[in-house]
mmCIF file of C-alpha atoms in Angstrom:
data_model
loop_
_atom_site.group_PDB
_atom_site.id
_atom_site.type_symbol
_atom_site.label_atom_id
_atom_site.label_comp_id
_atom_site.label_asym_id
_atom_site.label_seq_id
_atom_site.Cartn_x
_atom_site.Cartn_y
_atom_site.Cartn_z
ATOM 1 C CA UNK A 1 -1.775 183.606 136.318
ATOM 2 C CA UNK A 2 -1.752 187.430 137.417
ATOM 3 C CA UNK A 3 -4.237 188.578 134.714
ATOM 4 C CA UNK A 4 -6.889 185.364 135.185
ATOM 5 C CA UNK A 5 -6.590 187.089 138.462
ATOM 6 C CA UNK A 6 -7.009 190.563 137.038
ATOM 7 C CA UNK A 7 -10.052 189.272 134.961
ATOM 8 C CA UNK A 8 -11.821 187.211 137.972
ATOM 9 C CA UNK A 9 -15.544 188.236 137.650
ATOM 10 C CA UNK A 10 -15.242 189.370 141.299
ATOM 11 C CA UNK A 11 -12.467 191.657 140.464
ATOM 12 C CA UNK A 12 -13.991 192.895 137.747
ATOM 13 C CA UNK A 13 -17.280 193.597 139.130
ATOM 14 C CA UNK A 14 -15.394 195.580 141.887
ATOM 15 C CA UNK A 15 -13.493 197.230 139.408
ATOM 16 C CA UNK A 16 -16.572 198.204 137.696
ATOM 17 C CA UNK A 17 -18.524 199.864 140.602
ATOM 18 C CA UNK A 18 -15.648 202.111 141.352
ATOM 19 C CA UNK A 19 -15.398 203.339 138.074
ATOM 20 C CA UNK A 20 -19.094 204.069 137.577
ATOM 21 C CA UNK A 21 -18.544 205.730 141.397
ATOM 22 C CA UNK A 22 -15.646 207.992 140.439
ATOM 23 C CA UNK A 23 -17.946 208.684 137.537
ATOM 24 C CA UNK A 24 -15.786 211.356 135.238
ATOM 25 C CA UNK A 25 -15.563 212.647 131.500
ATOM 26 C CA UNK A 26 -16.127 210.236 128.463
ATOM 27 C CA UNK A 27 -12.905 209.778 126.627
ATOM 28 C CA UNK A 28 -12.061 209.632 123.028
ATOM 29 C CA UNK A 29 -14.910 207.788 121.902
ATOM 30 C CA UNK A 30 -17.525 209.966 124.086
ATOM 31 C CA UNK A 31 -18.725 206.604 125.886
ATOM 32 C CA UNK A 32 -19.992 207.716 129.334
ATOM 33 C CA UNK A 33 -19.838 205.307 132.276
ATOM 34 C CA UNK A 34 -23.645 204.992 132.391
ATOM 35 C CA UNK A 35 -23.339 203.388 128.734
ATOM 36 C CA UNK A 36 -20.080 201.011 130.010
ATOM 37 C CA UNK A 37 -22.490 198.077 131.266
ATOM 38 C CA UNK A 38 -24.756 197.870 128.368
ATOM 39 C CA UNK A 39 -21.405 198.018 126.017
ATOM 40 C CA UNK A 40 -19.336 194.904 128.353
ATOM 41 C CA UNK A 41 -22.361 193.134 128.146
ATOM 42 C CA UNK A 42 -22.823 193.133 123.701
ATOM 43 C CA UNK A 43 -18.731 192.873 123.619
ATOM 44 C CA UNK A 44 -16.683 191.879 126.750
ATOM 45 C CA UNK A 45 -16.090 187.867 125.509
ATOM 46 C CA UNK A 46 -14.460 189.380 122.791
ATOM 47 C CA UNK A 47 -12.305 192.072 124.786
ATOM 48 C CA UNK A 48 -11.452 189.355 127.424
ATOM 49 C CA UNK A 49 -10.251 186.760 124.979
ATOM 50 C CA UNK A 50 -8.272 189.897 123.375
ATOM 51 C CA UNK A 51 -6.304 190.423 127.058
ATOM 52 C CA UNK A 52 -6.110 186.633 127.593
ATOM 53 C CA UNK A 53 -4.208 186.271 124.178
ATOM 54 C CA UNK A 54 -2.306 189.725 124.552
ATOM 55 C CA UNK A 55 -3.707 191.475 122.017
ATOM 56 C CA UNK A 56 -6.093 194.224 123.348
ATOM 57 C CA UNK A 57 -4.871 198.014 122.272
ATOM 58 C CA UNK A 58 -6.282 200.440 124.929
ATOM 59 C CA UNK A 59 -7.629 203.602 122.718
ATOM 60 C CA UNK A 60 -5.646 207.045 122.766
ATOM 61 C CA UNK A 61 -6.290 209.360 125.754
ATOM 62 C CA UNK A 62 -7.996 212.522 125.466
ATOM 63 C CA UNK A 63 -5.739 215.778 126.469
ATOM 64 C CA UNK A 64 -7.426 217.977 128.883
ATOM 65 C CA UNK A 65 -5.340 221.090 130.217
ATOM 66 C CA UNK A 66 -6.437 222.044 133.466
ATOM 67 C CA UNK A 67 -4.411 225.072 135.298
ATOM 68 C CA UNK A 68 -2.253 224.355 137.836
ATOM 69 C CA UNK A 69 -3.310 225.351 142.065
ATOM 70 C CA UNK A 70 -1.845 229.315 141.988
ATOM 71 C CA UNK A 71 -2.304 229.754 137.923
ATOM 72 C CA UNK A 72 1.311 229.373 136.904
ATOM 73 C CA UNK A 73 0.436 227.092 134.080
ATOM 74 C CA UNK A 74 -1.508 224.099 133.484
ATOM 75 C CA UNK A 75 -1.145 220.383 134.246
ATOM 76 C CA UNK A 76 -2.484 218.036 130.784
ATOM 77 C CA UNK A 77 -4.443 215.456 132.566
ATOM 78 C CA UNK A 78 -5.035 212.461 129.880
ATOM 79 C CA UNK A 79 -8.311 210.897 130.171
ATOM 80 C CA UNK A 80 -9.214 207.412 128.926
ATOM 81 C CA UNK A 81 -11.753 205.924 127.654
ATOM 82 C CA UNK A 82 -14.406 204.474 130.236
ATOM 83 C CA UNK A 83 -13.786 200.944 129.053
ATOM 84 C CA UNK A 84 -9.798 201.293 129.393
ATOM 85 C CA UNK A 85 -10.767 202.881 132.861
ATOM 86 C CA UNK A 86 -12.317 199.555 134.253
ATOM 87 C CA UNK A 87 -9.348 197.774 132.468
ATOM 88 C CA UNK A 88 -6.542 200.140 134.789
ATOM 89 C CA UNK A 89 -8.871 199.678 137.191
ATOM 90 C CA UNK A 90 -9.342 196.014 137.409
ATOM 91 C CA UNK A 91 -5.598 195.900 137.226
ATOM 92 C CA UNK A 92 -5.126 198.610 139.735
ATOM 93 C CA UNK A 93 -6.611 196.067 142.546
ATOM 94 C CA UNK A 94 -4.319 193.539 141.803
ATOM 95 C CA UNK A 95 -0.980 194.832 141.709
ATOM 96 C CA UNK A 96 -1.913 197.362 144.630
ATOM 97 C CA UNK A 97 -1.882 193.601 146.543
ATOM 98 C CA UNK A 98 1.290 192.816 144.667
ATOM 99 C CA UNK A 99 3.221 196.060 145.362
ATOM 100 C CA UNK A 100 1.599 197.835 147.870
ATOM 101 C CA UNK A 101 3.513 195.847 151.270
ATOM 102 C CA UNK A 102 6.880 196.459 149.743
ATOM 103 C CA UNK A 103 7.006 200.231 149.957
ATOM 104 C CA UNK A 104 8.400 202.210 152.626
ATOM 105 C CA UNK A 105 6.835 203.634 155.161
ATOM 106 C CA UNK A 106 7.421 206.979 154.083
ATOM 107 C CA UNK A 107 5.659 206.822 151.053
ATOM 108 C CA UNK A 108 2.172 208.557 151.638
ATOM 109 C CA UNK A 109 0.439 209.106 148.108
ATOM 110 C CA UNK A 110 -1.980 207.219 146.743
ATOM 111 C CA UNK A 111 -1.616 204.039 149.665
ATOM 112 C CA UNK A 112 -4.620 202.354 151.198
ATOM 113 C CA UNK A 113 -4.898 203.727 154.887
ATOM 114 C CA UNK A 114 -2.358 206.582 153.956
ATOM 115 C CA UNK A 115 -3.416 210.465 153.359
ATOM 116 C CA UNK A 116 -1.959 213.343 153.166
ATOM 117 C CA UNK A 117 -2.389 213.617 157.138
ATOM 118 C CA UNK A 118 -0.042 210.687 157.763
ATOM 119 C CA UNK A 119 2.304 212.193 155.825
ATOM 120 C CA UNK A 120 1.837 216.143 156.990
ATOM 121 C CA UNK A 121 2.273 214.462 160.730
ATOM 122 C CA UNK A 122 4.935 212.842 160.112
ATOM 123 C CA UNK A 123 7.193 216.063 158.829
ATOM 124 C CA UNK A 124 5.932 217.128 161.924
ATOM 125 C CA UNK A 125 7.645 214.461 163.913
ATOM 126 C CA UNK A 126 10.592 215.215 162.245
ATOM 127 C CA UNK A 127 11.242 218.600 162.661
ATOM 128 C CA UNK A 128 9.866 218.214 166.516
ATOM 129 C CA UNK A 129 12.730 215.770 166.885
ATOM 130 C CA UNK A 130 15.662 218.063 165.852
ATOM 131 C CA UNK A 131 15.598 217.698 161.660
ATOM 132 C CA UNK A 132 14.741 221.733 161.619
ATOM 133 C CA UNK A 133 16.330 221.827 158.028
ATOM 134 C CA UNK A 134 14.688 220.352 155.014
ATOM 135 C CA UNK A 135 15.400 219.262 151.290
ATOM 136 C CA UNK A 136 12.401 220.207 148.993
ATOM 137 C CA UNK A 137 12.929 218.309 146.084
ATOM 138 C CA UNK A 138 10.280 218.841 143.168
ATOM 139 C CA UNK A 139 10.739 216.699 140.467
ATOM 140 C CA UNK A 140 10.301 218.691 136.805
ATOM 141 C CA UNK A 141 7.233 217.573 134.748
ATOM 142 C CA UNK A 142 7.386 214.578 136.712
ATOM 143 C CA UNK A 143 3.971 212.439 134.994
ATOM 144 C CA UNK A 144 4.917 213.680 131.673
ATOM 145 C CA UNK A 145 8.982 212.442 131.582
ATOM 146 C CA UNK A 146 8.488 209.163 133.205
ATOM 147 C CA UNK A 147 10.745 207.076 131.284
ATOM 148 C CA UNK A 148 8.663 203.767 129.704
ATOM 149 C CA UNK A 149 11.749 201.432 129.978
ATOM 150 C CA UNK A 150 13.003 202.323 133.458
ATOM 151 C CA UNK A 151 9.226 201.825 134.631
ATOM 152 C CA UNK A 152 9.092 198.806 133.159
ATOM 153 C CA UNK A 153 12.220 197.054 134.360
ATOM 154 C CA UNK A 154 10.820 198.308 137.935
ATOM 155 C CA UNK A 155 7.503 196.562 137.018
ATOM 156 C CA UNK A 156 8.954 193.326 136.151
ATOM 157 C CA UNK A 157 10.867 192.728 139.051
ATOM 158 C CA UNK A 158 7.740 191.386 140.642
ATOM 159 C CA UNK A 159 5.379 191.038 137.876
ATOM 160 C CA UNK A 160 6.212 187.890 135.783
ATOM 161 C CA UNK A 161 2.768 187.276 133.447
ATOM 162 C CA UNK A 162 3.933 188.591 130.348
ATOM 163 C CA UNK A 163 0.964 189.898 128.807
ATOM 164 C CA UNK A 164 0.549 192.254 132.122
ATOM 165 C CA UNK A 165 3.607 194.218 131.126
ATOM 166 C CA UNK A 166 2.192 194.062 127.956
ATOM 167 C CA UNK A 167 -0.841 195.178 128.788
ATOM 168 C CA UNK A 168 1.070 197.955 130.785
ATOM 169 C CA UNK A 169 2.991 199.268 128.157
ATOM 170 C CA UNK A 170 0.453 199.764 125.915
ATOM 171 C CA UNK A 171 -0.629 201.995 128.538
ATOM 172 C CA UNK A 172 1.823 203.947 128.856
ATOM 173 C CA UNK A 173 2.468 204.299 125.097
ATOM 174 C CA UNK A 174 -1.009 205.016 124.153
ATOM 175 C CA UNK A 175 -1.566 207.877 121.982
ATOM 176 C CA UNK A 176 -2.955 211.312 122.613
ATOM 177 C CA UNK A 177 -5.880 212.826 121.063
ATOM 178 C CA UNK A 178 -5.966 216.345 120.779
ATOM 179 C CA UNK A 179 -8.478 218.237 118.045
ATOM 180 C CA UNK A 180 -9.106 215.124 116.570
ATOM 181 C CA UNK A 181 -5.311 214.199 116.124
ATOM 182 C CA UNK A 182 -3.331 211.512 117.503
ATOM 183 C CA UNK A 183 0.166 212.115 118.698
ATOM 184 C CA UNK A 184 2.515 209.152 119.403
ATOM 185 C CA UNK A 185 3.975 208.817 123.311
ATOM 186 C CA UNK A 186 7.399 207.701 124.169
ATOM 187 C CA UNK A 187 7.561 209.134 127.398
ATOM 188 C CA UNK A 188 5.060 210.035 130.532
ATOM 189 C CA UNK A 189 2.273 208.710 132.224
ATOM 190 C CA UNK A 190 0.020 211.359 132.446
ATOM 191 C CA UNK A 191 -2.580 211.629 134.930
ATOM 192 C CA UNK A 192 -6.134 211.278 134.484
ATOM 193 C CA UNK A 193 -5.724 206.860 134.488
ATOM 194 C CA UNK A 194 -6.596 205.125 137.608
ATOM 195 C CA UNK A 195 -3.604 203.140 137.165
ATOM 196 C CA UNK A 196 -1.244 206.206 137.089
ATOM 197 C CA UNK A 197 -0.616 206.866 140.781
ATOM 198 C CA UNK A 198 0.504 203.300 141.224
ATOM 199 C CA UNK A 199 2.728 203.073 138.681
ATOM 200 C CA UNK A 200 4.559 206.663 139.681
ATOM 201 C CA UNK A 201 5.003 204.823 143.370
ATOM 202 C CA UNK A 202 6.185 201.727 141.577
ATOM 203 C CA UNK A 203 9.218 204.067 139.797
ATOM 204 C CA UNK A 204 9.589 206.405 142.984
ATOM 205 C CA UNK A 205 9.928 203.846 145.244
ATOM 206 C CA UNK A 206 13.734 203.216 144.502
ATOM 207 C CA UNK A 207 14.492 206.090 145.637
ATOM 208 C CA UNK A 208 12.615 205.480 148.766
ATOM 209 C CA UNK A 209 14.455 203.041 149.100
ATOM 210 C CA UNK A 210 18.000 204.739 148.743
ATOM 211 C CA UNK A 211 16.672 206.978 151.273
ATOM 212 C CA UNK A 212 16.223 204.252 153.887
ATOM 213 C CA UNK A 213 19.722 203.096 152.926
ATOM 214 C CA UNK A 214 21.185 206.293 153.574
ATOM 215 C CA UNK A 215 19.607 206.654 156.994
ATOM 216 C CA UNK A 216 17.243 209.977 155.988
ATOM 217 C CA UNK A 217 14.198 210.583 157.766
ATOM 218 C CA UNK A 218 11.539 211.707 154.947
ATOM 219 C CA UNK A 219 8.404 211.718 153.566
ATOM 220 C CA UNK A 220 7.002 211.464 149.938
ATOM 221 C CA UNK A 221 3.639 211.973 148.869
ATOM 222 C CA UNK A 222 3.001 210.971 145.182
ATOM 223 C CA UNK A 223 6.236 212.976 143.704
ATOM 224 C CA UNK A 224 6.530 215.743 146.263
ATOM 225 C CA UNK A 225 9.241 214.690 148.205
ATOM 226 C CA UNK A 226 11.062 216.273 151.715
ATOM 227 C CA UNK A 227 13.732 214.863 153.351
ATOM 228 C CA UNK A 228 14.780 216.238 157.071
ATOM 229 C CA UNK A 229 18.417 217.190 158.390
ATOM 230 C CA UNK A 230 19.905 218.819 161.218
ATOM 231 C CA UNK A 231 22.115 221.286 158.966
ATOM 232 C CA UNK A 232 21.892 223.175 155.836
ATOM 233 C CA UNK A 233 25.576 221.863 154.908
ATOM 234 C CA UNK A 234 24.024 218.103 155.214
ATOM 235 C CA UNK A 235 21.132 219.263 153.167
ATOM 236 C CA UNK A 236 23.074 220.810 150.713
ATOM 237 C CA UNK A 237 25.033 217.821 150.242
ATOM 238 C CA UNK A 238 21.710 215.545 150.381
ATOM 239 C CA UNK A 239 20.196 217.462 147.257
ATOM 240 C CA UNK A 240 23.636 217.333 145.145
ATOM 241 C CA UNK A 241 23.432 213.318 145.661
ATOM 242 C CA UNK A 242 19.674 213.155 144.883
ATOM 243 C CA UNK A 243 20.444 215.100 141.968
ATOM 244 C CA UNK A 244 22.267 212.788 140.538
ATOM 245 C CA UNK A 245 20.455 209.691 141.693
ATOM 246 C CA UNK A 246 17.305 210.360 140.225
ATOM 247 C CA UNK A 247 19.471 211.627 136.983
ATOM 248 C CA UNK A 248 21.077 208.409 136.745
ATOM 249 C CA UNK A 249 19.163 205.760 137.686
ATOM 250 C CA UNK A 250 15.829 206.766 137.102
ATOM 251 C CA UNK A 251 15.914 209.484 134.370
ATOM 252 C CA UNK A 252 14.362 212.076 136.617
ATOM 253 C CA UNK A 253 15.091 215.997 136.213
ATOM 254 C CA UNK A 254 14.625 217.968 139.671
ATOM 255 C CA UNK A 255 13.635 221.268 138.983
ATOM 256 C CA UNK A 256 16.470 223.414 141.144
ATOM 257 C CA UNK A 257 14.437 226.812 140.617
ATOM 258 C CA UNK A 258 11.009 224.987 142.341
ATOM 259 C CA UNK A 259 13.504 222.693 145.208
ATOM 260 C CA UNK A 260 15.765 224.617 147.802
ATOM 261 C CA UNK A 261 16.967 223.544 151.054
ATOM 262 C CA UNK A 262 15.403 225.379 153.542
ATOM 263 C CA UNK A 263 13.614 225.789 156.926
ATOM 264 C CA UNK A 264 10.488 223.755 157.045
ATOM 265 C CA UNK A 265 8.648 226.817 158.152
ATOM 266 C CA UNK A 266 9.350 229.334 154.710
ATOM 267 C CA UNK A 267 8.210 226.406 152.759
ATOM 268 C CA UNK A 268 5.047 224.581 152.007
ATOM 269 C CA UNK A 269 4.061 220.878 152.428
ATOM 270 C CA UNK A 270 0.798 219.599 150.990
ATOM 271 C CA UNK A 271 -0.765 223.026 151.366
ATOM 272 C CA UNK A 272 0.600 223.110 155.370
ATOM 273 C CA UNK A 273 3.515 224.904 156.814
ATOM 274 C CA UNK A 274 4.687 225.070 160.075
ATOM 275 C CA UNK A 275 5.650 227.289 162.890
ATOM 276 C CA UNK A 276 9.259 227.886 164.221
ATOM 277 C CA UNK A 277 8.433 226.972 167.262
ATOM 278 C CA UNK A 278 10.701 224.429 169.860
ATOM 279 C CA UNK A 279 7.565 222.475 169.141
ATOM 280 C CA UNK A 280 6.199 222.872 165.532
ATOM 281 C CA UNK A 281 2.498 223.759 164.974
ATOM 282 C CA UNK A 282 0.664 223.264 162.006
ATOM 283 C CA UNK A 283 -0.813 226.008 159.864
ATOM 284 C CA UNK A 284 -2.348 226.608 156.549
ATOM 285 C CA UNK A 285 0.641 227.824 154.000
ATOM 286 C CA UNK A 286 -0.341 231.677 152.868
ATOM 287 C CA UNK A 287 -0.218 230.473 149.192
ATOM 288 C CA UNK A 288 -2.769 227.914 150.105
ATOM 289 C CA UNK A 289 -5.378 230.370 151.909
ATOM 290 C CA UNK A 290 -4.938 232.625 148.761
ATOM 291 C CA UNK A 291 -5.685 229.868 146.189
ATOM 292 C CA UNK A 292 -9.068 229.800 148.468
ATOM 293 C CA UNK A 293 -9.718 233.170 147.852
ATOM 294 C CA UNK A 294 -9.404 232.863 144.643
ATOM 295 C CA UNK A 295 -11.199 229.704 143.559
ATOM 296 C CA UNK A 296 -14.107 231.590 145.676
ATOM 297 C CA UNK A 297 -14.032 234.967 143.148
ATOM 298 C CA UNK A 298 -16.807 233.043 140.981
ATOM 299 C CA UNK A 299 -19.157 232.464 144.068
ATOM 300 C CA UNK A 300 -19.245 235.846 145.125
ATOM 301 C CA UNK A 301 -19.772 236.900 141.301
ATOM 302 C CA UNK A 302 -22.907 235.172 140.883
ATOM 303 C CA UNK A 303 -24.094 236.076 144.586
ATOM 304 C CA UNK A 304 -25.075 239.456 143.119
ATOM 305 C CA UNK A 305 -28.232 237.941 140.674
ATOM 306 C CA UNK A 306 -30.051 235.456 143.502
ATOM 307 C CA UNK A 307 -30.568 235.008 147.274
ATOM 308 C CA UNK A 308 -28.093 235.518 150.091
ATOM 309 C CA UNK A 309 -29.266 231.937 150.896
ATOM 310 C CA UNK A 310 -28.367 230.396 147.636
ATOM 311 C CA UNK A 311 -24.627 231.499 147.902
ATOM 312 C CA UNK A 312 -24.250 230.060 151.595
ATOM 313 C CA UNK A 313 -25.724 226.376 149.801
ATOM 314 C CA UNK A 314 -22.951 226.692 147.389
ATOM 315 C CA UNK A 315 -20.237 228.133 149.935
ATOM 316 C CA UNK A 316 -20.769 225.290 152.272
ATOM 317 C CA UNK A 317 -19.277 222.389 150.608
ATOM 318 C CA UNK A 318 -16.235 224.039 149.658
ATOM 319 C CA UNK A 319 -15.528 225.040 153.485
ATOM 320 C CA UNK A 320 -16.238 221.799 154.589
ATOM 321 C CA UNK A 321 -13.683 220.235 152.125
ATOM 322 C CA UNK A 322 -11.178 222.861 152.681
ATOM 323 C CA UNK A 323 -11.178 222.025 156.606
ATOM 324 C CA UNK A 324 -11.537 218.742 155.886
ATOM 325 C CA UNK A 325 -8.238 218.979 154.387
ATOM 326 C CA UNK A 326 -6.759 221.449 157.184
ATOM 327 C CA UNK A 327 -8.543 219.609 160.150
ATOM 328 C CA UNK A 328 -4.956 219.137 161.461
ATOM 329 C CA UNK A 329 -3.707 222.996 161.840
ATOM 330 C CA UNK A 330 -3.039 224.142 164.879
ATOM 331 C CA UNK A 331 -3.105 227.966 164.427
ATOM 332 C CA UNK A 332 -6.697 228.914 163.949
ATOM 333 C CA UNK A 333 -6.413 232.363 163.526
ATOM 334 C CA UNK A 334 -6.026 231.862 160.359
ATOM 335 C CA UNK A 335 -9.474 230.195 160.767
ATOM 336 C CA UNK A 336 -10.959 233.499 162.426
ATOM 337 C CA UNK A 337 -9.403 235.346 159.948
ATOM 338 C CA UNK A 338 -11.100 233.679 156.853
ATOM 339 C CA UNK A 339 -14.579 233.696 158.917
ATOM 340 C CA UNK A 340 -14.306 237.500 159.024
ATOM 341 C CA UNK A 341 -13.539 237.323 155.166
ATOM 342 C CA UNK A 342 -16.428 235.620 154.356
ATOM 343 C CA UNK A 343 -18.877 237.312 156.433
ATOM 344 C CA UNK A 344 -17.891 240.791 155.422
ATOM 345 C CA UNK A 345 -18.061 239.269 151.432
ATOM 346 C CA UNK A 346 -21.463 237.732 152.361
ATOM 347 C CA UNK A 347 -21.991 241.695 153.606
ATOM 348 C CA UNK A 348 -20.549 242.797 150.335
ATOM 349 C CA UNK A 349 -23.083 240.811 147.943
ATOM 350 C CA UNK A 350 -25.833 242.022 149.798
ATOM 351 C CA UNK A 351 -25.144 245.673 149.695
ATOM 352 C CA UNK A 352 -24.243 245.543 145.407
ATOM 353 C CA UNK A 353 -28.132 243.704 145.421
ATOM 354 C CA UNK A 354 -29.468 246.905 147.334
ATOM 355 C CA UNK A 355 -28.255 248.778 144.472
ATOM 356 C CA UNK A 356 -29.785 252.700 145.343
ATOM 357 C CA UNK A 357 -29.179 254.682 148.302
ATOM 358 C CA UNK A 358 -32.714 254.472 148.966
ATOM 359 C CA UNK A 359 -33.358 250.738 148.841
ATOM 360 C CA UNK A 360 -30.049 250.514 151.459
ATOM 361 C CA UNK A 361 -31.615 253.270 153.821
ATOM 362 C CA UNK A 362 -34.908 251.220 153.595
ATOM 363 C CA UNK A 363 -33.175 247.495 153.724
ATOM 364 C CA UNK A 364 -31.004 249.186 156.781
ATOM 365 C CA UNK A 365 -33.838 250.313 158.616
ATOM 366 C CA UNK A 366 -35.612 247.155 158.532
ATOM 367 C CA UNK A 367 -32.961 245.283 159.601
ATOM 368 C CA UNK A 368 -33.044 247.101 163.111
ATOM 369 C CA UNK A 369 -30.168 250.423 162.320
ATOM 370 C CA UNK A 370 -31.775 253.645 163.677
ATOM 371 C CA UNK A 371 -32.259 256.269 160.920
ATOM 372 C CA UNK A 372 -29.466 258.420 161.555
ATOM 373 C CA UNK A 373 -27.042 255.870 161.493
ATOM 374 C CA UNK A 374 -28.903 254.208 158.632
ATOM 375 C CA UNK A 375 -28.775 257.581 156.299
ATOM 376 C CA UNK A 376 -25.803 258.201 156.803
ATOM 377 C CA UNK A 377 -24.559 254.790 155.758
ATOM 378 C CA UNK A 378 -26.940 254.572 152.490
ATOM 379 C CA UNK A 379 -25.806 257.841 151.290
ATOM 380 C CA UNK A 380 -22.127 257.713 151.829
ATOM 381 C CA UNK A 381 -20.265 257.794 148.854
ATOM 382 C CA UNK A 382 -17.546 255.023 149.305
ATOM 383 C CA UNK A 383 -17.492 251.152 147.647
ATOM 384 C CA UNK A 384 -19.263 248.223 148.898
ATOM 385 C CA UNK A 385 -16.022 246.770 150.259
ATOM 386 C CA UNK A 386 -15.566 249.372 152.237
ATOM 387 C CA UNK A 387 -19.516 249.208 153.196
ATOM 388 C CA UNK A 388 -19.517 245.519 153.922
ATOM 389 C CA UNK A 389 -17.124 246.395 156.695
ATOM 390 C CA UNK A 390 -18.569 249.475 158.312
ATOM 391 C CA UNK A 391 -20.752 249.853 161.627
ATOM 392 C CA UNK A 392 -24.231 249.737 159.567
ATOM 393 C CA UNK A 393 -23.971 246.433 157.830
ATOM 394 C CA UNK A 394 -22.019 244.724 160.916
ATOM 395 C CA UNK A 395 -25.177 246.025 163.279
ATOM 396 C CA UNK A 396 -28.264 244.830 160.142
ATOM 397 C CA UNK A 397 -26.557 241.542 158.861
ATOM 398 C CA UNK A 398 -24.689 240.356 162.017
ATOM 399 C CA UNK A 399 -22.433 237.287 162.249
ATOM 400 C CA UNK A 400 -25.376 235.086 164.421
ATOM 401 C CA UNK A 401 -27.830 236.066 161.228
ATOM 402 C CA UNK A 402 -25.170 234.777 158.824
ATOM 403 C CA UNK A 403 -24.921 231.676 160.647
ATOM 404 C CA UNK A 404 -29.188 231.156 161.139
ATOM 405 C CA UNK A 405 -28.954 231.430 157.598
ATOM 406 C CA UNK A 406 -26.503 228.110 157.573
ATOM 407 C CA UNK A 407 -23.486 229.472 156.821
ATOM 408 C CA UNK A 408 -20.805 227.080 157.964
ATOM 409 C CA UNK A 409 -17.661 228.734 159.937
ATOM 410 C CA UNK A 410 -14.552 227.768 159.677
ATOM 411 C CA UNK A 411 -13.560 227.875 163.349
ATOM 412 C CA UNK A 412 -16.575 225.389 164.137
ATOM 413 C CA UNK A 413 -16.506 223.382 161.444
ATOM 414 C CA UNK A 414 -12.563 222.796 162.157
ATOM 415 C CA UNK A 415 -13.637 222.088 166.047
ATOM 416 C CA UNK A 416 -16.098 219.619 164.768
ATOM 417 C CA UNK A 417 -13.598 217.654 163.133
ATOM 418 C CA UNK A 418 -11.161 217.761 165.670
ATOM 419 C CA UNK A 419 -13.615 216.373 168.553
ATOM 420 C CA UNK A 420 -14.823 213.541 166.210
ATOM 421 C CA UNK A 421 -11.343 212.167 165.505
#
């Protein structure tokens, strides 16, 4: 039976290792991942019996709201207790083997050996093949609006163990704790638990199968779905029919304000966009560049009270992670622009640290700027940003000096990843 497979020692050990590796905040009971093993040693026989007999009841999830990318509104996360995360992870490892082989080739999100980069590369292939219009579907509050009955009906098609079905439904219906009060949940599968991504794929697999049945070219990553067509008329027709299908079959609503029939180079997909060339080239969507600039604002503020080396140490992992996500880009001008912007920002931090004209004159002279030029630069009334881009600061703090301090370059990191792939 499936529940016995979930509770198999090797599966539970692997689940525990994954939960500990992922870390994360405690749930509503305050237990940390470090406390999970001692707790299980004492209580696991009882918990195992409850799971085997279908009497285990998950704890409420802790409500956490985080800002959405771009700063428009918030996204609700539901943080399960670490014990429930362990059980969800064990369920996930077994259910993935049941469901993943049946998923569509156009589905890339939350699947082993599939990634954002595979989805973006597939999208570019479709555009290069002549599908130069897209239907960009945005599902309104998808994770908050999943209908439990519709989802469980799809799970039950392949899972026959009633204990597993009951446990999944209880995880879906676990209340939400906010400010010490628990509210019941009748729909949705809040992000935050290991099982939610798989459940979203199980539900949206029906959309994938419908698109395959119709012969459409499409790419889906979680609830972000693009369908590629050859004309606007075809796109409008597909949009209308899919909106009806999602409403009637899956009880999901398309957000028409965020969805569109448009050219691929007018939209973004997973942070990327493309050029309008006959052979499209990938580039970073402007919104993604702006989001990075906003993310780095606190780094510049903290830099005023510490050494430039410390700021660079904090910057480097952010730059590496960002370039790793965008390593498929073909248009390098944006990366060069970001390098220049970071260099100027660091010079701006230094200029603020120097504070007084006297200190600025001394530091410019020490860094090799001739006396007349250093005096003119130190005494000018302009602000830090202007001075950070002026010739006296470029001479005093050249790009090579920043590299010698360990600063990672967007362009060099992209080149390094391109060579290693």
